[in-house]
């Protein structure tokens, strides 16, 4: 039997409890939805026994009040255009991103997986101008953010949803907003392909009996990592200027894996282990 105590990746842990780094011990976990499976009583999402429902109806009748059956109403239809400070509609989100992604920006930029075009990060309702505050008919604008992996640039474009035009463009370096789902998946793919991912793959096989070959087999959380003096090997010194990730992977329907000591530099497409 393989001794997993000295595995390169961290321990398997339940929930967010983290054990001492440097070991890899499988521990028993209780997954959401399984704890208290034998408990009595009614839980959200479970059906009420028919006799209990009948008893409730009888009690209501005895009190002289009829209980009408519950009705689930459909959500109201979402319009194409919001009003005022309403959240952006799905149509506005899609339209804003298309308007912001000009042909020139698409041709000159690069996404997280090396394809042409910047990496989309998000679309948010823009704040009104100072002289528009409180005006019910103020223009609705959207801030669309992209990350250009060609030169590690955060690009923000403000789109006027009424006119369909880009009204402002800003670029920043060293600014690292939260990671997109695609970036976390790419970080996991790089780790799986790297020798440093051997512990993650071994833990996955221990837990499931199957080989880990794709990020789709994991539930992924992650955070941006910034370099700190003396806290990482030299290969990670540019994290912050580069887009770097610490992953918190979870085996689907299984335990978490402690990968905190591993950092994936998405800009350089390399993985490294922190010194401490």
PDB file of C-alpha atoms in Angstrom:
ATOM      1  CA  UNK A   1       0.000   0.000   0.000  1.00  0.00           C
ATOM      2  CA  UNK A   2       1.343   3.394  -0.908  1.00  0.00           C
ATOM      3  CA  UNK A   3       2.365   5.474   2.086  1.00  0.00           C
ATOM      4  CA  UNK A   4       0.502   8.754   1.645  1.00  0.00           C
ATOM      5  CA  UNK A   5       1.905  10.489   4.712  1.00  0.00           C
ATOM      6  CA  UNK A   6       4.716  12.124   2.715  1.00  0.00           C
ATOM      7  CA  UNK A   7       2.655  13.040  -0.304  1.00  0.00           C
ATOM      8  CA  UNK A   8       3.608  16.371  -1.900  1.00  0.00           C
ATOM      9  CA  UNK A   9       0.076  17.772  -1.756  1.00  0.00           C
ATOM     10  CA  UNK A  10      -1.687  18.553   1.512  1.00  0.00           C
ATOM     11  CA  UNK A  11      -4.184  16.555   3.479  1.00  0.00           C
ATOM     12  CA  UNK A  12      -7.685  15.770   2.477  1.00  0.00           C
ATOM     13  CA  UNK A  13      -9.805  17.812   4.826  1.00  0.00           C
ATOM     14  CA  UNK A  14     -13.489  18.074   5.682  1.00  0.00           C
ATOM     15  CA  UNK A  15     -15.189  21.402   4.962  1.00  0.00           C
ATOM     16  CA  UNK A  16     -12.624  24.185   5.380  1.00  0.00           C
ATOM     17  CA  UNK A  17     -10.694  22.731   8.347  1.00  0.00           C
ATOM     18  CA  UNK A  18      -7.032  22.643   7.400  1.00  0.00           C
ATOM     19  CA  UNK A  19      -4.447  20.290   8.889  1.00  0.00           C
ATOM     20  CA  UNK A  20      -0.704  20.862   9.221  1.00  0.00           C
ATOM     21  CA  UNK A  21       0.877  21.442   5.765  1.00  0.00           C
ATOM     22  CA  UNK A  22       3.342  18.892   4.427  1.00  0.00           C
ATOM     23  CA  UNK A  23       1.304  15.739   5.054  1.00  0.00           C
ATOM     24  CA  UNK A  24      -1.448  14.087   3.092  1.00  0.00           C
ATOM     25  CA  UNK A  25      -3.798  12.045   5.215  1.00  0.00           C
ATOM     26  CA  UNK A  26      -7.262  11.027   4.150  1.00  0.00           C
ATOM     27  CA  UNK A  27      -9.871  11.774   6.787  1.00  0.00           C
ATOM     28  CA  UNK A  28     -13.503  10.834   7.088  1.00  0.00           C
ATOM     29  CA  UNK A  29     -15.918  13.579   6.029  1.00  0.00           C
ATOM     30  CA  UNK A  30     -19.607  14.233   6.318  1.00  0.00           C
ATOM     31  CA  UNK A  31     -20.910  15.752   3.116  1.00  0.00           C
ATOM     32  CA  UNK A  32     -23.762  18.249   2.877  1.00  0.00           C
ATOM     33  CA  UNK A  33     -27.020  16.405   2.530  1.00  0.00           C
ATOM     34  CA  UNK A  34     -25.788  13.267   4.257  1.00  0.00           C
ATOM     35  CA  UNK A  35     -25.461  14.473   7.830  1.00  0.00           C
ATOM     36  CA  UNK A  36     -28.479  13.513   9.880  1.00  0.00           C
ATOM     37  CA  UNK A  37     -29.965  11.446   7.116  1.00  0.00           C
ATOM     38  CA  UNK A  38     -31.786   9.388   9.720  1.00  0.00           C
ATOM     39  CA  UNK A  39     -33.089  12.409  11.617  1.00  0.00           C
ATOM     40  CA  UNK A  40     -36.811  12.595  12.053  1.00  0.00           C
ATOM     41  CA  UNK A  41     -38.862  15.668  11.218  1.00  0.00           C
ATOM     42  CA  UNK A  42     -39.393  17.690   8.063  1.00  0.00           C
ATOM     43  CA  UNK A  43     -36.550  19.333   6.180  1.00  0.00           C
ATOM     44  CA  UNK A  44     -36.516  21.744   3.280  1.00  0.00           C
ATOM     45  CA  UNK A  45     -36.873  19.849   0.036  1.00  0.00           C
ATOM     46  CA  UNK A  46     -38.498  16.794   1.658  1.00  0.00           C
ATOM     47  CA  UNK A  47     -42.108  15.872   1.236  1.00  0.00           C
ATOM     48  CA  UNK A  48     -44.488  16.072   4.168  1.00  0.00           C
ATOM     49  CA  UNK A  49     -46.071  12.669   4.877  1.00  0.00           C
ATOM     50  CA  UNK A  50     -49.602  12.467   3.542  1.00  0.00           C
ATOM     51  CA  UNK A  51     -51.137  11.744   6.948  1.00  0.00           C
ATOM     52  CA  UNK A  52     -49.427  14.783   8.426  1.00  0.00           C
ATOM     53  CA  UNK A  53     -50.875  16.952   5.653  1.00  0.00           C
ATOM     54  CA  UNK A  54     -54.306  15.485   6.261  1.00  0.00           C
ATOM     55  CA  UNK A  55     -54.021  16.166   9.983  1.00  0.00           C
ATOM     56  CA  UNK A  56     -53.119  19.785   9.274  1.00  0.00           C
ATOM     57  CA  UNK A  57     -56.109  20.165   6.968  1.00  0.00           C
ATOM     58  CA  UNK A  58     -58.379  18.672   9.626  1.00  0.00           C
ATOM     59  CA  UNK A  59     -57.098  21.087  12.241  1.00  0.00           C
ATOM     60  CA  UNK A  60     -57.727  24.011   9.914  1.00  0.00           C
ATOM     61  CA  UNK A  61     -61.249  22.789   9.176  1.00  0.00           C
ATOM     62  CA  UNK A  62     -61.923  22.392  12.868  1.00  0.00           C
ATOM     63  CA  UNK A  63     -60.943  25.992  13.363  1.00  0.00           C
ATOM     64  CA  UNK A  64     -63.461  27.073  10.755  1.00  0.00           C
ATOM     65  CA  UNK A  65     -60.933  28.109   8.112  1.00  0.00           C
ATOM     66  CA  UNK A  66     -60.304  26.404   4.777  1.00  0.00           C
ATOM     67  CA  UNK A  67     -56.681  26.183   3.674  1.00  0.00           C
ATOM     68  CA  UNK A  68     -56.174  26.941  -0.009  1.00  0.00           C
ATOM     69  CA  UNK A  69     -53.621  24.821  -1.855  1.00  0.00           C
ATOM     70  CA  UNK A  70     -50.258  26.485  -2.390  1.00  0.00           C
ATOM     71  CA  UNK A  71     -49.515  27.939  -5.812  1.00  0.00           C
ATOM     72  CA  UNK A  72     -46.020  28.466  -7.228  1.00  0.00           C
ATOM     73  CA  UNK A  73     -46.042  31.466  -9.529  1.00  0.00           C
ATOM     74  CA  UNK A  74     -43.661  31.761 -12.451  1.00  0.00           C
ATOM     75  CA  UNK A  75     -40.999  34.453 -12.227  1.00  0.00           C
ATOM     76  CA  UNK A  76     -41.963  37.611 -14.115  1.00  0.00           C
ATOM     77  CA  UNK A  77     -40.536  37.907 -17.610  1.00  0.00           C
ATOM     78  CA  UNK A  78     -37.323  39.914 -17.726  1.00  0.00           C
ATOM     79  CA  UNK A  79     -37.293  42.810 -20.152  1.00  0.00           C
ATOM     80  CA  UNK A  80     -34.463  43.504 -22.564  1.00  0.00           C
ATOM     81  CA  UNK A  81     -33.741  46.898 -21.026  1.00  0.00           C
ATOM     82  CA  UNK A  82     -33.629  47.728 -17.323  1.00  0.00           C
ATOM     83  CA  UNK A  83     -34.602  51.058 -15.804  1.00  0.00           C
ATOM     84  CA  UNK A  84     -32.767  53.430 -13.503  1.00  0.00           C
ATOM     85  CA  UNK A  85     -30.484  51.529 -11.118  1.00  0.00           C
ATOM     86  CA  UNK A  86     -32.110  48.152 -11.783  1.00  0.00           C
ATOM     87  CA  UNK A  87     -29.574  45.311 -12.133  1.00  0.00           C
ATOM     88  CA  UNK A  88     -28.427  44.651 -15.680  1.00  0.00           C
ATOM     89  CA  UNK A  89     -30.667  42.239 -17.553  1.00  0.00           C
ATOM     90  CA  UNK A  90     -29.275  39.176 -19.314  1.00  0.00           C
ATOM     91  CA  UNK A  91     -29.751  40.969 -22.633  1.00  0.00           C
ATOM     92  CA  UNK A  92     -27.841  44.014 -21.387  1.00  0.00           C
ATOM     93  CA  UNK A  93     -24.998  41.871 -20.060  1.00  0.00           C
ATOM     94  CA  UNK A  94     -24.567  40.095 -23.378  1.00  0.00           C
ATOM     95  CA  UNK A  95     -24.928  43.266 -25.442  1.00  0.00           C
ATOM     96  CA  UNK A  96     -22.473  45.264 -23.329  1.00  0.00           C
ATOM     97  CA  UNK A  97     -19.748  42.628 -23.688  1.00  0.00           C
ATOM     98  CA  UNK A  98     -20.222  42.449 -27.457  1.00  0.00           C
ATOM     99  CA  UNK A  99     -20.020  46.236 -27.797  1.00  0.00           C
ATOM    100  CA  UNK A 100     -16.942  46.474 -25.553  1.00  0.00           C
ATOM    101  CA  UNK A 101     -15.011  43.787 -27.419  1.00  0.00           C
ATOM    102  CA  UNK A 102     -13.965  45.740 -30.488  1.00  0.00           C
ATOM    103  CA  UNK A 103     -12.209  44.117 -33.416  1.00  0.00           C
ATOM    104  CA  UNK A 104      -8.963  45.902 -32.551  1.00  0.00           C
ATOM    105  CA  UNK A 105      -9.046  44.724 -28.912  1.00  0.00           C
ATOM    106  CA  UNK A 106      -9.847  41.176 -29.995  1.00  0.00           C
ATOM    107  CA  UNK A 107      -6.958  41.029 -32.449  1.00  0.00           C
ATOM    108  CA  UNK A 108      -4.346  42.546 -30.134  1.00  0.00           C
ATOM    109  CA  UNK A 109      -5.042  40.618 -26.918  1.00  0.00           C
ATOM    110  CA  UNK A 110      -4.799  37.110 -25.478  1.00  0.00           C
ATOM    111  CA  UNK A 111      -7.000  35.013 -23.181  1.00  0.00           C
ATOM    112  CA  UNK A 112      -5.995  32.762 -20.279  1.00  0.00           C
ATOM    113  CA  UNK A 113      -5.640  29.701 -22.513  1.00  0.00           C
ATOM    114  CA  UNK A 114      -3.619  31.529 -25.172  1.00  0.00           C
ATOM    115  CA  UNK A 115      -6.429  32.111 -27.643  1.00  0.00           C
ATOM    116  CA  UNK A 116      -6.930  35.411 -29.431  1.00  0.00           C
ATOM    117  CA  UNK A 117      -9.067  37.926 -27.574  1.00  0.00           C
ATOM    118  CA  UNK A 118      -8.940  39.113 -23.938  1.00  0.00           C
ATOM    119  CA  UNK A 119     -10.235  37.061 -21.019  1.00  0.00           C
ATOM    120  CA  UNK A 120     -13.726  38.285 -19.970  1.00  0.00           C
ATOM    121  CA  UNK A 121     -13.944  38.950 -16.233  1.00  0.00           C
ATOM    122  CA  UNK A 122     -17.292  40.608 -15.639  1.00  0.00           C
ATOM    123  CA  UNK A 123     -19.938  43.176 -16.498  1.00  0.00           C
ATOM    124  CA  UNK A 124     -21.325  45.571 -13.875  1.00  0.00           C
ATOM    125  CA  UNK A 125     -23.751  48.458 -13.839  1.00  0.00           C
ATOM    126  CA  UNK A 126     -21.657  51.634 -13.952  1.00  0.00           C
ATOM    127  CA  UNK A 127     -22.044  54.352 -11.356  1.00  0.00           C
ATOM    128  CA  UNK A 128     -23.842  57.490 -12.619  1.00  0.00           C
ATOM    129  CA  UNK A 129     -21.908  60.688 -13.187  1.00  0.00           C
ATOM    130  CA  UNK A 130     -21.949  63.221 -10.340  1.00  0.00           C
ATOM    131  CA  UNK A 131     -24.469  65.474 -12.113  1.00  0.00           C
ATOM    132  CA  UNK A 132     -26.749  62.495 -12.874  1.00  0.00           C
ATOM    133  CA  UNK A 133     -27.267  61.318  -9.284  1.00  0.00           C
ATOM    134  CA  UNK A 134     -30.942  60.924  -8.476  1.00  0.00           C
ATOM    135  CA  UNK A 135     -32.116  61.437 -12.059  1.00  0.00           C
ATOM    136  CA  UNK A 136     -34.592  58.666 -12.965  1.00  0.00           C
ATOM    137  CA  UNK A 137     -33.786  58.937 -16.681  1.00  0.00           C
ATOM    138  CA  UNK A 138     -29.998  58.958 -16.308  1.00  0.00           C
ATOM    139  CA  UNK A 139     -28.200  56.929 -18.994  1.00  0.00           C
ATOM    140  CA  UNK A 140     -27.634  53.289 -18.156  1.00  0.00           C
ATOM    141  CA  UNK A 141     -23.998  52.321 -18.595  1.00  0.00           C
ATOM    142  CA  UNK A 142     -22.094  49.089 -18.043  1.00  0.00           C
ATOM    143  CA  UNK A 143     -18.455  48.611 -17.025  1.00  0.00           C
ATOM    144  CA  UNK A 144     -17.021  45.622 -18.902  1.00  0.00           C
ATOM    145  CA  UNK A 145     -13.701  44.231 -17.660  1.00  0.00           C
ATOM    146  CA  UNK A 146     -11.225  42.030 -19.509  1.00  0.00           C
ATOM    147  CA  UNK A 147      -7.749  40.719 -18.688  1.00  0.00           C
ATOM    148  CA  UNK A 148      -5.220  40.750 -21.486  1.00  0.00           C
ATOM    149  CA  UNK A 149      -2.694  37.980 -20.851  1.00  0.00           C
ATOM    150  CA  UNK A 150      -0.507  39.229 -23.694  1.00  0.00           C
ATOM    151  CA  UNK A 151       0.880  42.012 -21.483  1.00  0.00           C
ATOM    152  CA  UNK A 152      -0.925  41.516 -18.119  1.00  0.00           C
ATOM    153  CA  UNK A 153      -3.279  44.446 -18.524  1.00  0.00           C
ATOM    154  CA  UNK A 154      -6.692  44.947 -16.944  1.00  0.00           C
ATOM    155  CA  UNK A 155      -8.930  46.612 -19.518  1.00  0.00           C
ATOM    156  CA  UNK A 156     -12.168  48.330 -18.467  1.00  0.00           C
ATOM    157  CA  UNK A 157     -14.578  49.659 -21.067  1.00  0.00           C
ATOM    158  CA  UNK A 158     -17.699  51.653 -20.217  1.00  0.00           C
ATOM    159  CA  UNK A 159     -20.605  51.103 -22.588  1.00  0.00           C
ATOM    160  CA  UNK A 160     -23.607  53.412 -22.927  1.00  0.00           C
ATOM    161  CA  UNK A 161     -26.459  50.921 -23.258  1.00  0.00           C
ATOM    162  CA  UNK A 162     -28.742  53.562 -24.779  1.00  0.00           C
ATOM    163  CA  UNK A 163     -26.476  54.562 -27.643  1.00  0.00           C
ATOM    164  CA  UNK A 164     -24.621  51.259 -27.933  1.00  0.00           C
ATOM    165  CA  UNK A 165     -21.233  52.990 -27.883  1.00  0.00           C
ATOM    166  CA  UNK A 166     -18.066  52.717 -25.809  1.00  0.00           C
ATOM    167  CA  UNK A 167     -17.775  56.009 -23.911  1.00  0.00           C
ATOM    168  CA  UNK A 168     -14.606  55.333 -21.888  1.00  0.00           C
ATOM    169  CA  UNK A 169     -11.652  52.945 -21.860  1.00  0.00           C
ATOM    170  CA  UNK A 170      -9.154  52.425 -19.062  1.00  0.00           C
ATOM    171  CA  UNK A 171      -6.098  50.172 -18.702  1.00  0.00           C
ATOM    172  CA  UNK A 172      -4.266  49.222 -15.506  1.00  0.00           C
ATOM    173  CA  UNK A 173      -1.273  47.089 -14.581  1.00  0.00           C
ATOM    174  CA  UNK A 174      -0.825  45.299 -11.260  1.00  0.00           C
ATOM    175  CA  UNK A 175      -4.564  45.289 -10.583  1.00  0.00           C
ATOM    176  CA  UNK A 176      -5.931  41.814  -9.912  1.00  0.00           C
ATOM    177  CA  UNK A 177      -9.733  41.503  -9.636  1.00  0.00           C
ATOM    178  CA  UNK A 178     -11.380  38.223  -8.576  1.00  0.00           C
ATOM    179  CA  UNK A 179     -10.802  35.216 -10.796  1.00  0.00           C
ATOM    180  CA  UNK A 180     -13.289  34.073 -13.397  1.00  0.00           C
ATOM    181  CA  UNK A 181     -14.483  30.474 -13.601  1.00  0.00           C
ATOM    182  CA  UNK A 182     -12.472  29.961 -16.788  1.00  0.00           C
ATOM    183  CA  UNK A 183      -9.273  31.120 -15.075  1.00  0.00           C
ATOM    184  CA  UNK A 184      -9.736  28.742 -12.157  1.00  0.00           C
ATOM    185  CA  UNK A 185     -10.352  25.880 -14.584  1.00  0.00           C
ATOM    186  CA  UNK A 186      -7.204  26.751 -16.545  1.00  0.00           C
ATOM    187  CA  UNK A 187      -5.171  26.902 -13.321  1.00  0.00           C
ATOM    188  CA  UNK A 188      -6.425  23.422 -12.402  1.00  0.00           C
ATOM    189  CA  UNK A 189      -5.572  22.107 -15.876  1.00  0.00           C
ATOM    190  CA  UNK A 190      -2.023  23.461 -15.564  1.00  0.00           C
ATOM    191  CA  UNK A 191      -1.634  21.894 -12.112  1.00  0.00           C
ATOM    192  CA  UNK A 192      -2.939  18.515 -13.261  1.00  0.00           C
ATOM    193  CA  UNK A 193      -0.405  18.530 -16.100  1.00  0.00           C
ATOM    194  CA  UNK A 194       2.476  19.616 -13.843  1.00  0.00           C
ATOM    195  CA  UNK A 195       4.581  17.213 -11.710  1.00  0.00           C
ATOM    196  CA  UNK A 196       3.482  19.236  -8.659  1.00  0.00           C
ATOM    197  CA  UNK A 197      -0.053  18.024  -9.323  1.00  0.00           C
ATOM    198  CA  UNK A 198       0.873  14.399  -8.608  1.00  0.00           C
ATOM    199  CA  UNK A 199      -0.415  14.613  -5.030  1.00  0.00           C
ATOM    200  CA  UNK A 200      -3.755  16.034  -6.154  1.00  0.00           C
ATOM    201  CA  UNK A 201      -4.126  13.243  -8.702  1.00  0.00           C
ATOM    202  CA  UNK A 202      -3.166  10.585  -6.173  1.00  0.00           C
ATOM    203  CA  UNK A 203      -5.641  11.918  -3.609  1.00  0.00           C
ATOM    204  CA  UNK A 204      -8.370  11.973  -6.239  1.00  0.00           C
ATOM    205  CA  UNK A 205      -7.689   8.366  -7.185  1.00  0.00           C
ATOM    206  CA  UNK A 206      -7.657   7.331  -3.512  1.00  0.00           C
ATOM    207  CA  UNK A 207     -11.056   8.951  -2.984  1.00  0.00           C
ATOM    208  CA  UNK A 208     -12.789   7.866  -6.196  1.00  0.00           C
ATOM    209  CA  UNK A 209     -10.834   4.965  -7.677  1.00  0.00           C
ATOM    210  CA  UNK A 210     -10.571   6.944 -10.921  1.00  0.00           C
ATOM    211  CA  UNK A 211      -7.859   8.984 -12.611  1.00  0.00           C
ATOM    212  CA  UNK A 212      -7.995  12.773 -12.485  1.00  0.00           C
ATOM    213  CA  UNK A 213      -7.574  14.074 -16.018  1.00  0.00           C
ATOM    214  CA  UNK A 214      -9.755  17.191 -16.233  1.00  0.00           C
ATOM    215  CA  UNK A 215     -10.743  20.237 -14.111  1.00  0.00           C
ATOM    216  CA  UNK A 216     -14.365  19.251 -14.789  1.00  0.00           C
ATOM    217  CA  UNK A 217     -13.921  16.458 -12.221  1.00  0.00           C
ATOM    218  CA  UNK A 218     -13.374  19.015  -9.447  1.00  0.00           C
ATOM    219  CA  UNK A 219     -15.275  21.800  -7.758  1.00  0.00           C
ATOM    220  CA  UNK A 220     -12.937  24.774  -7.821  1.00  0.00           C
ATOM    221  CA  UNK A 221     -12.526  27.794  -5.619  1.00  0.00           C
ATOM    222  CA  UNK A 222      -9.499  30.032  -5.790  1.00  0.00           C
ATOM    223  CA  UNK A 223      -7.929  33.337  -4.858  1.00  0.00           C
ATOM    224  CA  UNK A 224      -5.463  35.705  -6.454  1.00  0.00           C
ATOM    225  CA  UNK A 225      -1.950  35.334  -5.033  1.00  0.00           C
ATOM    226  CA  UNK A 226       0.410  38.300  -4.701  1.00  0.00           C
ATOM    227  CA  UNK A 227       4.119  37.955  -4.075  1.00  0.00           C
ATOM    228  CA  UNK A 228       5.420  38.872  -0.625  1.00  0.00           C
ATOM    229  CA  UNK A 229       9.110  39.375   0.228  1.00  0.00           C
ATOM    230  CA  UNK A 230      10.703  36.089   1.177  1.00  0.00           C
ATOM    231  CA  UNK A 231       7.451  34.134   1.057  1.00  0.00           C
ATOM    232  CA  UNK A 232       7.885  32.371  -2.251  1.00  0.00           C
ATOM    233  CA  UNK A 233      10.509  30.977  -4.610  1.00  0.00           C
ATOM    234  CA  UNK A 234      11.908  33.393  -7.174  1.00  0.00           C
ATOM    235  CA  UNK A 235       9.746  31.912  -9.933  1.00  0.00           C
ATOM    236  CA  UNK A 236       6.700  33.471  -8.243  1.00  0.00           C
ATOM    237  CA  UNK A 237       8.227  36.905  -7.509  1.00  0.00           C
ATOM    238  CA  UNK A 238       6.170  38.531 -10.271  1.00  0.00           C
ATOM    239  CA  UNK A 239       2.814  37.398  -8.854  1.00  0.00           C
ATOM    240  CA  UNK A 240       0.715  40.535  -8.610  1.00  0.00           C
ATOM    241  CA  UNK A 241       2.192  41.846 -11.826  1.00  0.00           C
ATOM    242  CA  UNK A 242       1.396  38.397 -13.244  1.00  0.00           C
ATOM    243  CA  UNK A 243      -1.990  36.785 -12.625  1.00  0.00           C
ATOM    244  CA  UNK A 244      -1.376  34.031 -10.062  1.00  0.00           C
ATOM    245  CA  UNK A 245      -3.783  31.625  -8.374  1.00  0.00           C
ATOM    246  CA  UNK A 246      -4.023  29.580  -5.185  1.00  0.00           C
ATOM    247  CA  UNK A 247      -6.569  26.851  -5.764  1.00  0.00           C
ATOM    248  CA  UNK A 248      -8.902  25.255  -3.216  1.00  0.00           C
ATOM    249  CA  UNK A 249     -10.078  22.118  -5.067  1.00  0.00           C
ATOM    250  CA  UNK A 250     -12.826  19.816  -3.875  1.00  0.00           C
ATOM    251  CA  UNK A 251     -13.517  16.354  -5.189  1.00  0.00           C
ATOM    252  CA  UNK A 252     -17.094  16.283  -6.421  1.00  0.00           C
ATOM    253  CA  UNK A 253     -19.233  14.522  -3.805  1.00  0.00           C
ATOM    254  CA  UNK A 254     -16.071  14.089  -1.769  1.00  0.00           C
ATOM    255  CA  UNK A 255     -13.538  15.903   0.429  1.00  0.00           C
ATOM    256  CA  UNK A 256     -11.505  19.047  -0.073  1.00  0.00           C
ATOM    257  CA  UNK A 257      -7.823  18.827  -0.965  1.00  0.00           C
ATOM    258  CA  UNK A 258      -5.375  21.200   0.714  1.00  0.00           C
ATOM    259  CA  UNK A 259      -3.371  22.788  -2.114  1.00  0.00           C
ATOM    260  CA  UNK A 260      -2.523  26.042  -0.356  1.00  0.00           C
ATOM    261  CA  UNK A 261       1.237  25.596  -0.772  1.00  0.00           C
ATOM    262  CA  UNK A 262       0.907  25.467  -4.551  1.00  0.00           C
ATOM    263  CA  UNK A 263       0.611  28.587  -6.717  1.00  0.00           C
ATOM    264  CA  UNK A 264      -0.136  28.634 -10.443  1.00  0.00           C
ATOM    265  CA  UNK A 265       1.187  31.590 -12.438  1.00  0.00           C
ATOM    266  CA  UNK A 266      -1.358  31.865 -15.244  1.00  0.00           C
ATOM    267  CA  UNK A 267       0.671  34.490 -17.074  1.00  0.00           C
ATOM    268  CA  UNK A 268       3.824  32.341 -17.159  1.00  0.00           C
ATOM    269  CA  UNK A 269       1.812  29.093 -17.223  1.00  0.00           C
ATOM    270  CA  UNK A 270       3.907  27.552 -14.438  1.00  0.00           C
ATOM    271  CA  UNK A 271       3.233  26.054 -11.018  1.00  0.00           C
ATOM    272  CA  UNK A 272       5.466  26.344  -7.953  1.00  0.00           C
ATOM    273  CA  UNK A 273       5.453  25.398  -4.276  1.00  0.00           C
ATOM    274  CA  UNK A 274       5.686  28.110  -1.658  1.00  0.00           C
ATOM    275  CA  UNK A 275       8.723  27.999   0.591  1.00  0.00           C
ATOM    276  CA  UNK A 276       6.503  28.279   3.672  1.00  0.00           C
TER     277      UNK A 276
END
